[in-house]
Short mmCIF file of C-alpha atoms in Angstrom, two decimals:
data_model
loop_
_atom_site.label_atom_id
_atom_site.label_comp_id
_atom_site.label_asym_id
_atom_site.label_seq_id
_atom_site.Cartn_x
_atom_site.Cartn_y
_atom_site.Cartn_z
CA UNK A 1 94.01 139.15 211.21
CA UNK A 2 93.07 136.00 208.96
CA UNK A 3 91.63 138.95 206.65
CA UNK A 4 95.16 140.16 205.72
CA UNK A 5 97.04 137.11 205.59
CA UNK A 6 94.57 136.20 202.82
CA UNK A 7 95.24 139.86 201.12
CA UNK A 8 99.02 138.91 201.57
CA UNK A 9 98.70 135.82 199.86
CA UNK A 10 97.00 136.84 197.10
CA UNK A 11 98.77 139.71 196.54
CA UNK A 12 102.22 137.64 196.46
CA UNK A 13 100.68 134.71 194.26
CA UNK A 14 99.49 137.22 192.02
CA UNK A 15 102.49 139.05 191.67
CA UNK A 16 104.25 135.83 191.17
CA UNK A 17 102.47 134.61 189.04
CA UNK A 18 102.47 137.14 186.51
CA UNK A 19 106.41 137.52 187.04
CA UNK A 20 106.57 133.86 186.10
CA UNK A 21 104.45 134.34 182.82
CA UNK A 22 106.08 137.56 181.71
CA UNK A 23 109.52 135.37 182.35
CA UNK A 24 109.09 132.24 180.35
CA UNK A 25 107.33 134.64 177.71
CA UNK A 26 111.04 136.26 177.78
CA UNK A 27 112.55 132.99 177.52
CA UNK A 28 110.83 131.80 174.99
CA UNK A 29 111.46 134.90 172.87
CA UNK A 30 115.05 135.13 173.51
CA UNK A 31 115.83 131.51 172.73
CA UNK A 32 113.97 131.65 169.55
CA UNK A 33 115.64 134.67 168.54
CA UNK A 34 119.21 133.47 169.43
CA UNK A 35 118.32 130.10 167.63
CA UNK A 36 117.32 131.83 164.90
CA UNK A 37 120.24 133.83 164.59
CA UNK A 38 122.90 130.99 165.08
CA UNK A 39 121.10 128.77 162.33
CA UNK A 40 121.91 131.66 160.21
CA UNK A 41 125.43 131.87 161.08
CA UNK A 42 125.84 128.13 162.05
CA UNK A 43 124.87 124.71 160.86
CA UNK A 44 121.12 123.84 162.20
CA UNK A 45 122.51 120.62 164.13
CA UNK A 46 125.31 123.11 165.60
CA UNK A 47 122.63 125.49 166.18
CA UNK A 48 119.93 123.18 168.09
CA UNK A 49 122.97 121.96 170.53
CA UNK A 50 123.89 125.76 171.27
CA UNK A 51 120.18 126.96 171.64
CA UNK A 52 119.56 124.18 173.94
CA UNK A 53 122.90 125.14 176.25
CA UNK A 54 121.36 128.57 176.51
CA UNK A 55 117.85 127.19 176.89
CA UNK A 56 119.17 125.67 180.16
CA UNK A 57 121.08 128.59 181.40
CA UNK A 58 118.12 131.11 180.98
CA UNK A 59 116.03 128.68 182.72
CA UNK A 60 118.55 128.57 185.37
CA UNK A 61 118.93 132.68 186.02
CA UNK A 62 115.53 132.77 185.08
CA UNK A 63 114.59 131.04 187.98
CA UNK A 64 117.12 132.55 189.99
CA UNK A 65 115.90 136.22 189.22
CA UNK A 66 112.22 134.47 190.01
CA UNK A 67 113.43 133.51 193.49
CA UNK A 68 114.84 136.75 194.24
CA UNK A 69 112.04 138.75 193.15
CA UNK A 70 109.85 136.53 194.90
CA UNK A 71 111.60 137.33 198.13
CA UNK A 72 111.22 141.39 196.89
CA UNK A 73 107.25 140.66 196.53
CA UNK A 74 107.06 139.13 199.76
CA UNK A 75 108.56 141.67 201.74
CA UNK A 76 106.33 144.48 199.68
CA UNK A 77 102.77 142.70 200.23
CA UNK A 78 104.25 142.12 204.26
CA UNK A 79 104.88 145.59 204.45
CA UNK A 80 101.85 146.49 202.55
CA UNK A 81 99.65 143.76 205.58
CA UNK A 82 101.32 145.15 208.16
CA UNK A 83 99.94 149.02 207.60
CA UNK A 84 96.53 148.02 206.99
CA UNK A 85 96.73 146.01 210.15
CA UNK A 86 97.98 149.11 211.87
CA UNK A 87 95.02 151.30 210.04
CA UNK A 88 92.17 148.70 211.71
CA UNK A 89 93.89 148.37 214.83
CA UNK A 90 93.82 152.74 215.26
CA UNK A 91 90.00 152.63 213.92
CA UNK A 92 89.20 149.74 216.07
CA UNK A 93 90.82 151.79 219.13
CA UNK A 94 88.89 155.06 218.03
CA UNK A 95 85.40 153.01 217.80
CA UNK A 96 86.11 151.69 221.25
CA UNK A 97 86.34 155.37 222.61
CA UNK A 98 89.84 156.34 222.63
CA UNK A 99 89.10 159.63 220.26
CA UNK A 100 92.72 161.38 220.71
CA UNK A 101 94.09 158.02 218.36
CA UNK A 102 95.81 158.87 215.18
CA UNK A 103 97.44 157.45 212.20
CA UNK A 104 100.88 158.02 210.70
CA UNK A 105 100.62 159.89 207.08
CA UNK A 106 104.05 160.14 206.44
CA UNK A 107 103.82 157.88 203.35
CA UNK A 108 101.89 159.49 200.52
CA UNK A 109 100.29 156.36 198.73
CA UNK A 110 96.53 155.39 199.06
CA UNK A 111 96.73 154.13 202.92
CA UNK A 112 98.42 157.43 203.61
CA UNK A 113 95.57 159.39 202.22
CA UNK A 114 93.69 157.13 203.75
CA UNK A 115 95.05 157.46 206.72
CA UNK A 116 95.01 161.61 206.51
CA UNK A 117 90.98 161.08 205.74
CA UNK A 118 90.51 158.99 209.37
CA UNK A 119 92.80 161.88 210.82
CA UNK A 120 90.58 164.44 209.62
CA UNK A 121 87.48 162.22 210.43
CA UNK A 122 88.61 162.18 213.70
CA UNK A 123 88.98 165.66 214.36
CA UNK A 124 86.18 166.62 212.90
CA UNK A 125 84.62 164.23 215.63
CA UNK A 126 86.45 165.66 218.27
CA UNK A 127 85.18 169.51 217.73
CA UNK A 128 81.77 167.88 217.58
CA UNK A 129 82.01 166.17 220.99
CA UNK A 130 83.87 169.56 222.51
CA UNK A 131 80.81 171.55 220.79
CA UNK A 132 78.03 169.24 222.51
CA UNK A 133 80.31 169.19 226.30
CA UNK A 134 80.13 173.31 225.92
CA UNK A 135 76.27 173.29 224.75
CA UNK A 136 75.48 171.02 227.97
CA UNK A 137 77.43 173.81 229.78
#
C-alpha cells in the first residue's frame, strides 16, 4: 500500500504545485496590469498605494482559492489511490486462485478500461480452464 500513498503524494504535490505557479503568474499579471492602468488615470504615488492594497487582497483570495483547490486535488488523487488499490487487491485475489473475481467498469477512464481488459483476461482464462476440465473428461 506504501506504493500508492507515494502515487497520492505526488500526484497532489504536483498538482499543487503547478496551481501555485499558474496563480502567482496570475497575480503578477493582474497587478501589473491594474497598476498600470491606475498610473494612467491616477497620480503614480496614488497609484503604488492602490496597487499594493490589491496586491494584498489577491494574495489573500489567491491563497484562499489555493486552499480550496488543494482540498479538491486531494480528494481526486484519494479517489484516484483508492481504485488502483481496489484493481491490485482483485488481481492479487485472481493470482491467488479465486478465478470468478471481477472488477467494476462502470467508470469509463483508463482504470475502467483497464479494468474491462482484466475482466476479459479473466474470462478468457476461465473458458481455458473449463476447456482443459472437459479434455481430462
Amino acid at each position: 500500500m506504501g506504493l500508492y500513498k507515494g502515487i497520492k503524494t505526488k500526484l497532489f504535490l504536483q498538482l499543487v504545485l503547478a496551481s501555485f505557479i499558474l496563480l502567482i503568474l496570475f497575480i503578477l499579471i493582474l497587478n501589473s496590469s491594474l497598476v498600470a492602468l491606475m498610473e494612467r488615470s491616477a497620480g503614480e504615488s496614488t497609484a503604488s498605494q492602490i496597487g499594493s492594497g490589491i496586491t494584498s487582497r489577491l494574495i489573500i483570495f489567491s491563497s484562499l482559492f489555493l486552499f480550496l483547490f488543494s482540498i479538491v486535488i486531494f480528494y481526486l488523487t484519494h479517489r484516484f489511490a483508492q481504485r488502483l488499490q481496489r484493481v491490485n487487491a482483485v488481481m492479487s485475489e485472481f493470482a491467488s486462485g479465486n478465478y470468478s473475481v471481477r472488477l467494476d467498469t462502470k467508470i469509463k477512464d483508463e482504470i475502467g478500461v483497464l479494468s474491462e481488459n482484466f475482466n476479459f483476461l479473466a474470462d478468457k482464462i476461465n473458458q481455458q480452464i473449463m476447456a482443459i476440465e472437459d479434455n481430462k473428461k
